[in-house]
PDB file of C-alpha atoms and ligand atoms in Angstrom:
ATOM      1  CA  MET A   1       9.699  15.239  -5.357  1.00 63.00           C
ATOM      2  CA  ALA A   2       8.592  12.140  -3.525  1.00 76.00           C
ATOM      3  CA  SER A   3      11.383  10.967  -1.251  1.00 95.00           C
ATOM      4  CA  GLN A   4      12.663   7.403  -1.208  1.00 98.00           C
ATOM      5  CA  ILE A   5      12.453   5.061   1.764  1.00 98.00           C
ATOM      6  CA  THR A   6      15.066   2.343   2.221  1.00 98.00           C
ATOM      7  CA  LEU A   7      13.542  -1.017   3.126  1.00 98.00           C
ATOM      8  CA  ASN A   8      15.136  -3.666   5.372  1.00 98.00           C
ATOM      9  CA  ASP A   9      16.510  -5.521   2.328  1.00 98.00           C
ATOM     10  CA  GLY A  10      18.344  -2.432   1.054  1.00 98.00           C
ATOM     11  CA  ASN A  11      15.902  -1.703  -1.789  1.00 98.00           C
ATOM     12  CA  THR A  12      14.289   1.739  -2.015  1.00 98.00           C
ATOM     13  CA  ILE A  13      10.640   2.668  -2.572  1.00 98.00           C
ATOM     14  CA  PRO A  14       9.132   6.080  -3.398  1.00 98.00           C
ATOM     15  CA  GLN A  15       7.259   7.121  -0.239  1.00 98.00           C
ATOM     16  CA  LEU A  16       4.347   8.559  -2.241  1.00 98.00           C
ATOM     17  CA  GLY A  17       2.696   6.362  -4.854  1.00 98.00           C
ATOM     18  CA  PHE A  18      -0.577   5.753  -6.657  1.00 99.00           C
ATOM     19  CA  GLY A  19      -3.188   3.071  -5.814  1.00 98.00           C
ATOM     20  CA  VAL A  20      -5.600   1.466  -8.270  1.00 98.00           C
ATOM     21  CA  PHE A  21      -8.099  -0.448  -6.091  1.00 98.00           C
ATOM     22  CA  LYS A  22     -11.558  -0.352  -7.732  1.00 97.00           C
ATOM     23  CA  VAL A  23     -10.251   1.261 -10.904  1.00 98.00           C
ATOM     24  CA  ASP A  24     -12.005  -0.509 -13.812  1.00 96.00           C
ATOM     25  CA  GLN A  25      -9.697  -2.423 -16.110  1.00 94.00           C
ATOM     26  CA  ALA A  26     -11.026  -0.320 -19.019  1.00 95.00           C
ATOM     27  CA  GLU A  27     -10.035   2.897 -17.257  1.00 98.00           C
ATOM     28  CA  THR A  28      -6.764   1.780 -15.727  1.00 98.00           C
ATOM     29  CA  GLU A  29      -4.390   2.558 -18.581  1.00 98.00           C
ATOM     30  CA  ARG A  30      -5.714   6.138 -18.803  1.00 98.00           C
ATOM     31  CA  VAL A  31      -5.604   6.705 -15.059  1.00 98.00           C
ATOM     32  CA  VAL A  32      -2.114   5.240 -14.562  1.00 98.00           C
ATOM     33  CA  SER A  33      -0.835   7.124 -17.622  1.00 98.00           C
ATOM     34  CA  THR A  34      -2.080  10.355 -16.040  1.00 98.00           C
ATOM     35  CA  ALA A  35      -0.341   9.449 -12.783  1.00 98.00           C
ATOM     36  CA  LEU A  36       2.961   8.721 -14.535  1.00 98.00           C
ATOM     37  CA  GLU A  37       2.716  12.036 -16.464  1.00 98.00           C
ATOM     38  CA  VAL A  38       2.147  13.901 -13.199  1.00 98.00           C
ATOM     39  CA  GLY A  39       5.297  12.317 -11.765  1.00 98.00           C
ATOM     40  CA  TYR A  40       4.239   9.281  -9.693  1.00 98.00           C
ATOM     41  CA  ARG A  41       6.806   6.480  -9.942  1.00 98.00           C
ATOM     42  CA  HIS A  42       5.172   3.930  -7.616  1.00 98.00           C
ATOM     43  CA  ILE A  43       2.005   2.018  -8.550  1.00 98.00           C
ATOM     44  CA  ASP A  44       0.147  -0.273  -6.120  1.00 99.00           C
ATOM     45  CA  THR A  45      -2.090  -2.924  -7.701  1.00 98.00           C
ATOM     46  CA  ALA A  46      -3.179  -6.508  -6.874  1.00 98.00           C
ATOM     47  CA  ALA A  47      -4.206  -9.617  -8.772  1.00 98.00           C
ATOM     48  CA  VAL A  48      -7.710  -9.365  -7.332  1.00 98.00           C
ATOM     49  CA  TYR A  49      -8.171  -5.783  -8.630  1.00 98.00           C
ATOM     50  CA  GLY A  50      -8.389  -7.256 -12.142  1.00 98.00           C
ATOM     51  CA  ASN A  51      -6.464  -4.346 -13.643  1.00 98.00           C
ATOM     52  CA  GLU A  52      -2.838  -5.486 -13.845  1.00 98.00           C
ATOM     53  CA  GLU A  53      -3.017  -5.441 -17.680  1.00 98.00           C
ATOM     54  CA  GLY A  54      -3.975  -1.763 -17.616  1.00 98.00           C
ATOM     55  CA  VAL A  55      -1.127  -0.944 -15.244  1.00 98.00           C
ATOM     56  CA  GLY A  56       1.319  -2.771 -17.507  1.00 98.00           C
ATOM     57  CA  ALA A  57      -0.037  -1.090 -20.635  1.00 98.00           C
ATOM     58  CA  ALA A  58       0.415   2.368 -19.094  1.00 98.00           C
ATOM     59  CA  ILE A  59       3.978   1.558 -18.025  1.00 98.00           C
ATOM     60  CA  ALA A  60       4.835   0.259 -21.496  1.00 98.00           C
ATOM     61  CA  ALA A  61       3.268   3.275 -23.228  1.00 98.00           C
ATOM     62  CA  SER A  62       4.990   5.773 -20.933  1.00 98.00           C
ATOM     63  CA  GLY A  63       8.468   5.168 -22.316  1.00 97.00           C
ATOM     64  CA  ILE A  64       9.796   5.615 -18.769  1.00 98.00           C
ATOM     65  CA  PRO A  65      12.646   3.163 -18.082  1.00 98.00           C
ATOM     66  CA  ARG A  66      11.327   0.153 -16.172  1.00 98.00           C
ATOM     67  CA  GLU A  67      13.809   0.625 -13.325  1.00 97.00           C
ATOM     68  CA  GLU A  68      12.383   4.091 -12.614  1.00 98.00           C
ATOM     69  CA  ILE A  69       8.894   2.769 -11.773  1.00 98.00           C
ATOM     70  CA  PHE A  70       8.215   0.836  -8.564  1.00 98.00           C
ATOM     71  CA  VAL A  71       5.444  -1.754  -9.074  1.00 99.00           C
ATOM     72  CA  THR A  72       3.680  -3.629  -6.278  1.00 99.00           C
ATOM     73  CA  THR A  73       1.192  -6.448  -6.760  1.00 99.00           C
ATOM     74  CA  LYS A  74      -0.339  -8.948  -4.340  1.00 99.00           C
ATOM     75  CA  LEU A  75      -1.024 -12.660  -3.901  1.00 98.00           C
ATOM     76  CA  TRP A  76      -4.757 -13.286  -3.607  1.00 98.00           C
ATOM     77  CA  ASN A  77      -6.119 -15.399  -0.760  1.00 98.00           C
ATOM     78  CA  ALA A  78      -7.281 -18.313  -2.931  1.00 98.00           C
ATOM     79  CA  ASP A  79      -3.744 -18.617  -4.350  1.00 98.00           C
ATOM     80  CA  GLN A  80      -1.943 -18.992  -1.023  1.00 98.00           C
ATOM     81  CA  GLY A  81       0.241 -22.105  -0.901  1.00 97.00           C
ATOM     82  CA  THR A  82       3.501 -23.253  -2.470  1.00 97.00           C
ATOM     83  CA  ASP A  83       2.808 -24.070  -6.127  1.00 97.00           C
ATOM     84  CA  SER A  84      -0.227 -21.810  -6.330  1.00 98.00           C
ATOM     85  CA  ALA A  85       1.686 -18.759  -5.103  1.00 98.00           C
ATOM     86  CA  ARG A  86       4.368 -19.314  -7.708  1.00 98.00           C
ATOM     87  CA  ARG A  87       1.742 -19.679 -10.451  1.00 98.00           C
ATOM     88  CA  ALA A  88      -0.061 -16.571  -9.196  1.00 98.00           C
ATOM     89  CA  LEU A  89       3.055 -14.386  -9.436  1.00 98.00           C
ATOM     90  CA  GLU A  90       3.847 -15.769 -12.890  1.00 98.00           C
ATOM     91  CA  THR A  91       0.280 -14.940 -13.967  1.00 98.00           C
ATOM     92  CA  SER A  92       0.544 -11.408 -12.551  1.00 99.00           C
ATOM     93  CA  LEU A  93       3.859 -10.836 -14.341  1.00 98.00           C
ATOM     94  CA  GLY A  94       2.261 -12.010 -17.595  1.00 98.00           C
ATOM     95  CA  LYS A  95      -0.617  -9.551 -17.164  1.00 98.00           C
ATOM     96  CA  LEU A  96       1.712  -6.704 -16.215  1.00 98.00           C
ATOM     97  CA  GLY A  97       4.041  -7.548 -19.099  1.00 98.00           C
ATOM     98  CA  LEU A  98       7.017  -7.412 -16.726  1.00 98.00           C
ATOM     99  CA  ASP A  99       9.874  -9.801 -15.935  1.00 98.00           C
ATOM    100  CA  SER A 100       9.685  -8.918 -12.257  1.00 98.00           C
ATOM    101  CA  VAL A 101       7.822  -6.689  -9.811  1.00 99.00           C
ATOM    102  CA  ASP A 102       9.459  -4.537  -7.164  1.00 99.00           C
ATOM    103  CA  LEU A 103       7.292  -5.715  -4.289  1.00 99.00           C
ATOM    104  CA  TYR A 104       5.054  -8.772  -3.907  1.00 99.00           C
ATOM    105  CA  LEU A 105       2.711  -8.965  -0.919  1.00 99.00           C
ATOM    106  CA  ILE A 106       0.557 -11.618   0.723  1.00 98.00           C
ATOM    107  CA  HIS A 107      -2.726  -9.687   0.445  1.00 98.00           C
ATOM    108  CA  TRP A 108      -4.463 -10.953   3.642  1.00 98.00           C
ATOM    109  CA  PRO A 109      -3.276 -13.398   6.309  1.00 98.00           C
ATOM    110  CA  ARG A 110      -6.521 -15.421   6.265  1.00 98.00           C
ATOM    111  CA  PRO A 111      -5.636 -17.133   9.556  1.00 97.00           C
ATOM    112  CA  ASP A 112      -8.524 -19.558   9.010  1.00 97.00           C
ATOM    113  CA  GLN A 113      -6.698 -21.013   5.970  1.00 97.00           C
ATOM    114  CA  ASP A 114      -3.398 -21.248   7.905  1.00 97.00           C
ATOM    115  CA  ARG A 115      -1.309 -21.104   4.735  1.00 98.00           C
ATOM    116  CA  TYR A 116       0.447 -17.785   5.158  1.00 98.00           C
ATOM    117  CA  VAL A 117       3.692 -19.203   6.578  1.00 98.00           C
ATOM    118  CA  GLU A 118       3.958 -21.640   3.660  1.00 98.00           C
ATOM    119  CA  SER A 119       3.122 -18.813   1.227  1.00 98.00           C
ATOM    120  CA  TRP A 120       5.753 -16.608   2.833  1.00 98.00           C
ATOM    121  CA  GLN A 121       8.454 -19.253   2.324  1.00 98.00           C
ATOM    122  CA  THR A 122       7.458 -19.428  -1.341  1.00 98.00           C
ATOM    123  CA  LEU A 123       7.619 -15.638  -1.696  1.00 98.00           C
ATOM    124  CA  ALA A 124      11.163 -15.760  -0.281  1.00 98.00           C
ATOM    125  CA  GLN A 125      12.117 -18.290  -2.970  1.00 98.00           C
ATOM    126  CA  LEU A 126      10.490 -16.195  -5.693  1.00 98.00           C
ATOM    127  CA  ARG A 127      12.495 -13.211  -4.475  1.00 98.00           C
ATOM    128  CA  ASP A 128      15.721 -15.248  -4.517  1.00 98.00           C
ATOM    129  CA  GLU A 129      14.911 -16.240  -8.125  1.00 98.00           C
ATOM    130  CA  GLY A 130      14.473 -12.571  -9.098  1.00 98.00           C
ATOM    131  CA  LEU A 131      10.735 -12.581  -9.866  1.00 98.00           C
ATOM    132  CA  THR A 132      10.270  -9.843  -7.259  1.00 98.00           C
ATOM    133  CA  ARG A 133      12.880  -7.562  -5.718  1.00 98.00           C
ATOM    134  CA  SER A 134      11.216  -7.242  -2.293  1.00 99.00           C
ATOM    135  CA  ILE A 135       8.535  -9.169  -0.438  1.00 99.00           C
ATOM    136  CA  GLY A 136       6.086  -8.151   2.223  1.00 99.00           C
ATOM    137  CA  VAL A 137       2.644  -8.686   3.673  1.00 99.00           C
ATOM    138  CA  SER A 138      -0.641  -6.836   3.975  1.00 99.00           C
ATOM    139  CA  ASN A 139      -3.279  -6.754   6.676  1.00 98.00           C
ATOM    140  CA  PHE A 140      -1.076  -8.722   9.078  1.00 98.00           C
ATOM    141  CA  HIS A 141      -1.594  -8.216  12.808  1.00 98.00           C
ATOM    142  CA  GLU A 142       1.122  -8.704  15.437  1.00 98.00           C
ATOM    143  CA  PRO A 143       0.495 -12.472  15.930  1.00 98.00           C
ATOM    144  CA  HIS A 144       0.653 -13.102  12.161  1.00 98.00           C
ATOM    145  CA  LEU A 145       3.903 -11.130  11.868  1.00 98.00           C
ATOM    146  CA  GLN A 146       5.298 -12.872  14.955  1.00 98.00           C
ATOM    147  CA  ARG A 147       4.721 -16.280  13.356  1.00 98.00           C
ATOM    148  CA  LEU A 148       6.736 -15.234  10.292  1.00 98.00           C
ATOM    149  CA  LEU A 149       9.515 -13.988  12.585  1.00 98.00           C
ATOM    150  CA  ASP A 150       9.458 -17.200  14.639  1.00 98.00           C
ATOM    151  CA  GLU A 151       9.010 -19.766  11.879  1.00 98.00           C
ATOM    152  CA  THR A 152      11.016 -18.326   8.958  1.00 98.00           C
ATOM    153  CA  ASP A 153      14.258 -16.401   8.578  1.00 96.00           C
ATOM    154  CA  VAL A 154      12.874 -13.624   6.333  1.00 98.00           C
ATOM    155  CA  VAL A 155      11.471 -10.411   7.830  1.00 98.00           C
ATOM    156  CA  PRO A 156       8.779  -8.745   5.661  1.00 99.00           C
ATOM    157  CA  ALA A 157       9.989  -5.486   4.082  1.00 99.00           C
ATOM    158  CA  VAL A 158       6.561  -3.893   4.568  1.00 99.00           C
ATOM    159  CA  ASN A 159       3.162  -4.447   6.122  1.00 99.00           C
ATOM    160  CA  GLN A 160       0.406  -2.695   4.136  1.00 99.00           C
ATOM    161  CA  ILE A 161      -2.495  -1.932   6.483  1.00 99.00           C
ATOM    162  CA  GLU A 162      -5.624   0.185   6.694  1.00 99.00           C
ATOM    163  CA  LEU A 163      -4.362   3.492   8.117  1.00 99.00           C
ATOM    164  CA  HIS A 164      -5.855   7.005   8.189  1.00 98.00           C
ATOM    165  CA  PRO A 165      -6.245   9.640  10.917  1.00 98.00           C
ATOM    166  CA  ALA A 166      -9.248   8.029  12.615  1.00 98.00           C
ATOM    167  CA  PHE A 167      -7.554   4.584  12.456  1.00 98.00           C
ATOM    168  CA  ALA A 168      -3.912   5.354  13.073  1.00 98.00           C
ATOM    169  CA  GLN A 169      -2.823   1.812  14.100  1.00 98.00           C
ATOM    170  CA  ARG A 170      -0.144   3.027  16.516  1.00 98.00           C
ATOM    171  CA  PRO A 171       0.611  -0.343  18.218  1.00 98.00           C
ATOM    172  CA  LEU A 172       0.962  -2.173  14.887  1.00 98.00           C
ATOM    173  CA  ARG A 173       3.159   0.619  13.496  1.00 98.00           C
ATOM    174  CA  ALA A 174       5.351   0.433  16.612  1.00 98.00           C
ATOM    175  CA  PHE A 175       5.662  -3.361  16.229  1.00 98.00           C
ATOM    176  CA  GLY A 176       6.767  -2.806  12.626  1.00 98.00           C
ATOM    177  CA  THR A 177       9.331  -0.190  13.624  1.00 98.00           C
ATOM    178  CA  GLU A 178      10.711  -2.513  16.314  1.00 98.00           C
ATOM    179  CA  HIS A 179      11.261  -5.287  13.771  1.00 98.00           C
ATOM    180  CA  GLY A 180      12.326  -3.239  10.718  1.00 98.00           C
ATOM    181  CA  ILE A 181       9.005  -3.741   8.894  1.00 99.00           C
ATOM    182  CA  HIS A 182       7.973  -0.521   7.147  1.00 98.00           C
ATOM    183  CA  THR A 183       4.303   0.466   7.343  1.00 99.00           C
ATOM    184  CA  GLU A 184       2.329   1.245   4.189  1.00 99.00           C
ATOM    185  CA  ALA A 185      -1.123   2.853   4.463  1.00 99.00           C
ATOM    186  CA  TRP A 186      -4.118   1.657   2.510  1.00 98.00           C
ATOM    187  CA  GLY A 187      -7.299   3.727   2.485  1.00 98.00           C
ATOM    188  CA  PRO A 188      -5.119   6.714   3.403  1.00 98.00           C
ATOM    189  CA  LEU A 189      -8.015   9.120   2.814  1.00 98.00           C
ATOM    190  CA  GLY A 190     -10.410   6.866   4.718  1.00 98.00           C
ATOM    191  CA  GLN A 191     -11.776   5.751   1.330  1.00 98.00           C
ATOM    192  CA  GLY A 192     -14.158   8.724   1.564  1.00 97.00           C
ATOM    193  CA  LYS A 193     -16.197   6.742   4.113  1.00 98.00           C
ATOM    194  CA  TYR A 194     -16.253   9.327   6.935  1.00 98.00           C
ATOM    195  CA  ASP A 195     -16.083  13.099   7.268  1.00 97.00           C
ATOM    196  CA  LEU A 196     -12.299  13.256   7.459  1.00 98.00           C
ATOM    197  CA  PHE A 197     -12.042  16.316   5.232  1.00 98.00           C
ATOM    198  CA  SER A 198     -14.333  18.416   7.438  1.00 98.00           C
ATOM    199  CA  ASP A 199     -12.738  17.304  10.723  1.00 98.00           C
ATOM    200  CA  VAL A 200     -11.540  20.554  12.334  1.00 98.00           C
ATOM    201  CA  PRO A 201      -7.752  19.863  12.517  1.00 98.00           C
ATOM    202  CA  VAL A 202      -7.716  18.826   8.843  1.00 98.00           C
ATOM    203  CA  ALA A 203      -9.923  21.692   7.643  1.00 98.00           C
ATOM    204  CA  ASP A 204      -7.978  24.258   9.716  1.00 98.00           C
ATOM    205  CA  ALA A 205      -4.603  23.089   8.375  1.00 98.00           C
ATOM    206  CA  ALA A 206      -5.952  23.141   4.815  1.00 98.00           C
ATOM    207  CA  ALA A 207      -7.123  26.742   5.264  1.00 98.00           C
ATOM    208  CA  ALA A 208      -3.846  27.774   6.917  1.00 98.00           C
ATOM    209  CA  HIS A 209      -1.698  26.402   4.081  1.00 98.00           C
ATOM    210  CA  GLY A 210      -4.079  27.167   1.207  1.00 98.00           C
ATOM    211  CA  VAL A 211      -4.270  23.496   0.186  1.00 98.00           C
ATOM    212  CA  SER A 212      -7.031  20.862   0.071  1.00 98.00           C
ATOM    213  CA  PRO A 213      -7.934  18.629   3.036  1.00 98.00           C
ATOM    214  CA  ALA A 214      -6.749  15.600   1.015  1.00 98.00           C
ATOM    215  CA  GLN A 215      -3.330  17.220   0.604  1.00 99.00           C
ATOM    216  CA  VAL A 216      -3.175  17.807   4.377  1.00 99.00           C
ATOM    217  CA  VAL A 217      -3.966  14.149   5.085  1.00 99.00           C
ATOM    218  CA  ILE A 218      -1.331  12.955   2.601  1.00 98.00           C
ATOM    219  CA  ARG A 219       1.240  15.233   4.286  1.00 98.00           C
ATOM    220  CA  TRP A 220       0.221  13.795   7.665  1.00 98.00           C
ATOM    221  CA  HIS A 221       1.092  10.315   6.349  1.00 98.00           C
ATOM    222  CA  LEU A 222       4.386  11.478   4.804  1.00 98.00           C
ATOM    223  CA  GLN A 223       5.488  13.380   7.905  1.00 98.00           C
ATOM    224  CA  ASN A 224       4.675  10.297  10.011  1.00 98.00           C
ATOM    225  CA  GLY A 225       7.111   8.296   7.836  1.00 98.00           C
ATOM    226  CA  ILE A 226       4.361   6.153   6.303  1.00 98.00           C
ATOM    227  CA  ILE A 227       4.436   4.915   2.694  1.00 98.00           C
ATOM    228  CA  VAL A 228       1.214   6.118   1.061  1.00 98.00           C
ATOM    229  CA  PHE A 229      -0.540   5.725  -2.331  1.00 98.00           C
ATOM    230  CA  PRO A 230      -3.884   7.519  -2.566  1.00 98.00           C
ATOM    231  CA  LYS A 231      -6.225   6.413  -5.342  1.00 98.00           C
ATOM    232  CA  SER A 232      -8.180   8.666  -7.663  1.00 98.00           C
ATOM    233  CA  VAL A 233      -9.661   8.353 -11.125  1.00 98.00           C
ATOM    234  CA  THR A 234     -10.082  12.144 -11.334  1.00 98.00           C
ATOM    235  CA  PRO A 235      -7.228  13.889 -13.211  1.00 98.00           C
ATOM    236  CA  GLU A 236      -7.240  17.043 -11.028  1.00 98.00           C
ATOM    237  CA  ARG A 237      -7.139  14.944  -7.852  1.00 98.00           C
ATOM    238  CA  ILE A 238      -4.382  12.695  -9.232  1.00 98.00           C
ATOM    239  CA  ALA A 239      -2.301  15.832  -9.781  1.00 98.00           C
ATOM    240  CA  GLN A 240      -3.335  17.462  -6.483  1.00 98.00           C
ATOM    241  CA  ASN A 241      -2.448  14.374  -4.422  1.00 98.00           C
ATOM    242  CA  PHE A 242       1.101  14.474  -5.809  1.00 98.00           C
ATOM    243  CA  ASP A 243       1.454  18.227  -5.251  1.00 98.00           C
ATOM    244  CA  VAL A 244       2.231  17.958  -1.545  1.00 98.00           C
ATOM    245  CA  PHE A 245       5.839  19.100  -1.348  1.00 98.00           C
ATOM    246  CA  GLY A 246       5.259  22.865  -1.207  1.00 98.00           C
ATOM    247  CA  PHE A 247       4.157  23.021   2.435  1.00 98.00           C
ATOM    248  CA  VAL A 248       4.972  21.394   5.777  1.00 98.00           C
ATOM    249  CA  LEU A 249       2.551  20.718   8.635  1.00 98.00           C
ATOM    250  CA  SER A 250       3.711  22.059  11.998  1.00 98.00           C
ATOM    251  CA  ASP A 251       4.205  19.735  14.978  1.00 98.00           C
ATOM    252  CA  GLU A 252       1.008  21.215  16.458  1.00 98.00           C
ATOM    253  CA  GLU A 253      -0.967  20.477  13.282  1.00 98.00           C
ATOM    254  CA  ILE A 254       0.354  16.905  13.181  1.00 98.00           C
ATOM    255  CA  ALA A 255      -0.529  16.428  16.855  1.00 98.00           C
ATOM    256  CA  ALA A 256      -4.052  17.789  16.302  1.00 98.00           C
ATOM    257  CA  ILE A 257      -4.629  15.341  13.404  1.00 98.00           C
ATOM    258  CA  ASP A 258      -3.104  12.531  15.517  1.00 98.00           C
ATOM    259  CA  GLY A 259      -5.865  13.357  17.995  1.00 98.00           C
ATOM    260  CA  LEU A 260      -8.531  12.205  15.514  1.00 98.00           C
ATOM    261  CA  ASP A 261      -7.564   8.560  16.134  1.00 98.00           C
ATOM    262  CA  ARG A 262     -10.600   6.700  17.437  1.00 98.00           C
ATOM    263  CA  GLY A 263     -10.188   3.146  16.167  1.00 97.00           C
ATOM    264  CA  LEU A 264     -12.524   3.717  13.229  1.00 98.00           C
ATOM    265  CA  ARG A 265     -11.942   0.825  10.847  1.00 98.00           C
ATOM    266  CA  VAL A 266     -13.620   1.358   7.449  1.00 98.00           C
ATOM    267  CA  GLY A 267     -12.514  -1.918   5.822  1.00 98.00           C
ATOM    268  CA  ALA A 268     -12.513  -5.603   6.720  1.00 97.00           C
ATOM    269  CA  ASP A 269     -10.968  -6.973   9.920  1.00 97.00           C
ATOM    270  CA  PRO A 270      -8.048  -9.263   8.966  1.00 97.00           C
ATOM    271  CA  GLU A 271      -8.872 -11.630  11.856  1.00 94.00           C
ATOM    272  CA  THR A 272     -12.312 -12.440  10.496  1.00 93.00           C
ATOM    273  CA  ALA A 273     -12.190 -11.584   6.775  1.00 91.00           C
ATOM    274  CA  VAL A 274     -13.106 -14.667   4.740  1.00 87.00           C
ATOM    275  CA  PHE A 275     -13.236 -13.372   1.161  1.00 89.00           C
TER     276      PHE A 275
HETATM  277  P1  NDP B   1      -8.301   6.143  -0.554  1.00 50.18           P
HETATM  278  O1  NDP B   1      -8.269   6.411   0.893  1.00 50.18           O
HETATM  279  O2  NDP B   1      -7.095   6.409  -1.392  1.00 50.18           O
HETATM  280  O3  NDP B   1      -9.573   6.927  -1.104  1.00 50.18           O
HETATM  281  C1  NDP B   1      -9.948   6.902  -2.446  1.00 50.18           C
HETATM  282  C2  NDP B   1     -11.195   7.777  -2.537  1.00 50.18           C
HETATM  283  O4  NDP B   1     -10.841   9.135  -2.243  1.00 50.18           O
HETATM  284  C3  NDP B   1     -11.818   7.765  -3.902  1.00 50.18           C
HETATM  285  O5  NDP B   1     -13.207   7.807  -3.720  1.00 50.18           O
HETATM  286  C4  NDP B   1     -11.312   9.055  -4.538  1.00 50.18           C
HETATM  287  O6  NDP B   1     -12.265   9.573  -5.461  1.00 50.18           O
HETATM  288  C5  NDP B   1     -11.217   9.958  -3.324  1.00 50.18           C
HETATM  289  N1  NDP B   1     -10.177  10.998  -3.485  1.00 50.18           N
HETATM  290  C6  NDP B   1      -8.919  10.818  -3.913  1.00 50.18           C
HETATM  291  N2  NDP B   1      -8.239  11.983  -3.944  1.00 50.18           N
HETATM  292  C7  NDP B   1      -9.094  12.938  -3.511  1.00 50.18           C
HETATM  293  C8  NDP B   1      -8.980  14.333  -3.327  1.00 50.18           C
HETATM  294  N3  NDP B   1      -7.845  14.999  -3.595  1.00 50.18           N
HETATM  295  N4  NDP B   1     -10.066  15.010  -2.861  1.00 50.18           N
HETATM  296  C9  NDP B   1     -11.218  14.366  -2.584  1.00 50.18           C
HETATM  297  N5  NDP B   1     -11.383  13.039  -2.734  1.00 50.18           N
HETATM  298  C10 NDP B   1     -10.327  12.313  -3.205  1.00 50.18           C
HETATM  299  O7  NDP B   1      -8.748   4.590  -0.703  1.00 50.18           O
HETATM  300  P2  NDP B   1      -8.183   3.286  -1.395  1.00 50.18           P
HETATM  301  O8  NDP B   1      -8.933   2.175  -0.798  1.00 50.18           O
HETATM  302  O9  NDP B   1      -8.196   3.377  -2.862  1.00 50.18           O
HETATM  303  O10 NDP B   1      -6.675   3.167  -0.877  1.00 50.18           O
HETATM  304  C11 NDP B   1      -5.529   3.537  -1.645  1.00 50.18           C
HETATM  305  C12 NDP B   1      -4.857   2.314  -2.221  1.00 50.18           C
HETATM  306  O11 NDP B   1      -4.522   1.388  -1.183  1.00 50.18           O
HETATM  307  C13 NDP B   1      -5.743   1.462  -3.138  1.00 50.18           C
HETATM  308  O12 NDP B   1      -5.991   2.062  -4.378  1.00 50.18           O
HETATM  309  C14 NDP B   1      -4.954   0.191  -3.185  1.00 50.18           C
HETATM  310  O13 NDP B   1      -3.833   0.325  -4.046  1.00 50.18           O
HETATM  311  C15 NDP B   1      -4.534   0.055  -1.729  1.00 50.18           C
HETATM  312  N6  NDP B   1      -5.476  -0.781  -0.948  1.00 50.18           N
HETATM  313  C16 NDP B   1      -4.996  -1.954  -0.414  1.00 50.18           C
HETATM  314  C17 NDP B   1      -5.800  -2.772   0.344  1.00 50.18           C
HETATM  315  C18 NDP B   1      -5.241  -4.004   0.933  1.00 50.18           C
HETATM  316  O14 NDP B   1      -6.004  -4.826   1.455  1.00 50.18           O
HETATM  317  N7  NDP B   1      -3.945  -4.217   0.874  1.00 50.18           N
HETATM  318  C19 NDP B   1      -7.223  -2.460   0.584  1.00 50.18           C
HETATM  319  C20 NDP B   1      -7.644  -1.200  -0.009  1.00 50.18           C
HETATM  320  C21 NDP B   1      -6.784  -0.405  -0.731  1.00 50.18           C
HETATM  321  P3  NDP B   1     -12.123   9.500  -7.082  1.00 50.18           P
HETATM  322  O15 NDP B   1     -11.371   8.251  -7.441  1.00 50.18           O
HETATM  323  O16 NDP B   1     -13.534   9.487  -7.525  1.00 50.18           O
HETATM  324  O17 NDP B   1     -11.387  10.753  -7.482  1.00 50.18           O
END
């Protein structure tokens, strides 16, 4: 069973979830339905993924009580601001067919726009009104987080960042820990963009435990206390990625995988991203 993490606002989140970035809207209901059947109870989507309707349809069709499924969605960059952020969450809720989400995130800081502090204040209001239970940010670096700490009185519950063995983000994780901001990993499997699965510490641990390299990497995240939601459209992989509670990596195996960190970013840099 996926364990629950308690966030700084007292709400809990399943540590292992399911991500739907780049899942076609037409495929999303099937894929999320498979995930819910397998046992996932935490779905990570975003307005910009264009598949919130599919996520909502799968939740509705599942018959699982709403309060048993943790749903995250995100405010897109073009919608940052006061009125626009409110409209964006209302639009997302309409697409999801839900009265509220469990976690609403500012998707990217976009420092060039300089609207993330204003957006954050709006998210705090939306939370107080019950449209989302928790609020957080994504792709924020230390200076962006520090501005929220300095200029508002609400500490983000999470920071969702690119994080995988070759890009372990230790300083940013430590900053989060210091301030009670829980780290969530996106691209936890490196998005398949480098040879993570054949890296020796990962391959050796997989052989030793009789599991797949992907399962080893997911365990590495879990044992590091990170919230993680691998994406797959492949039914066997969806099931495999959730079947990670029958083995434990040793301290030596964790340390060897930690040693793969080499600052290898596979996605956009939040300082310069302008999409
Ligand atoms: P992941 O690191 O989860 O990698 C997904 C890729 O790995 C897919 O190609 C998938 O293939 C493959 N894969 C999945 N499971 C296995 C397995 N067991 N064995 C081999 N290959 C596997 O990348 P994501 O970018 O999707 O990250 C996860 C989630 O993080 C996203 O879905 C999204 O919710 C979130 N995210 C957030 C971002 C942000 O800016 N906040 C940015 C990017 C992602 P296939 O699907 O073909 O099976």
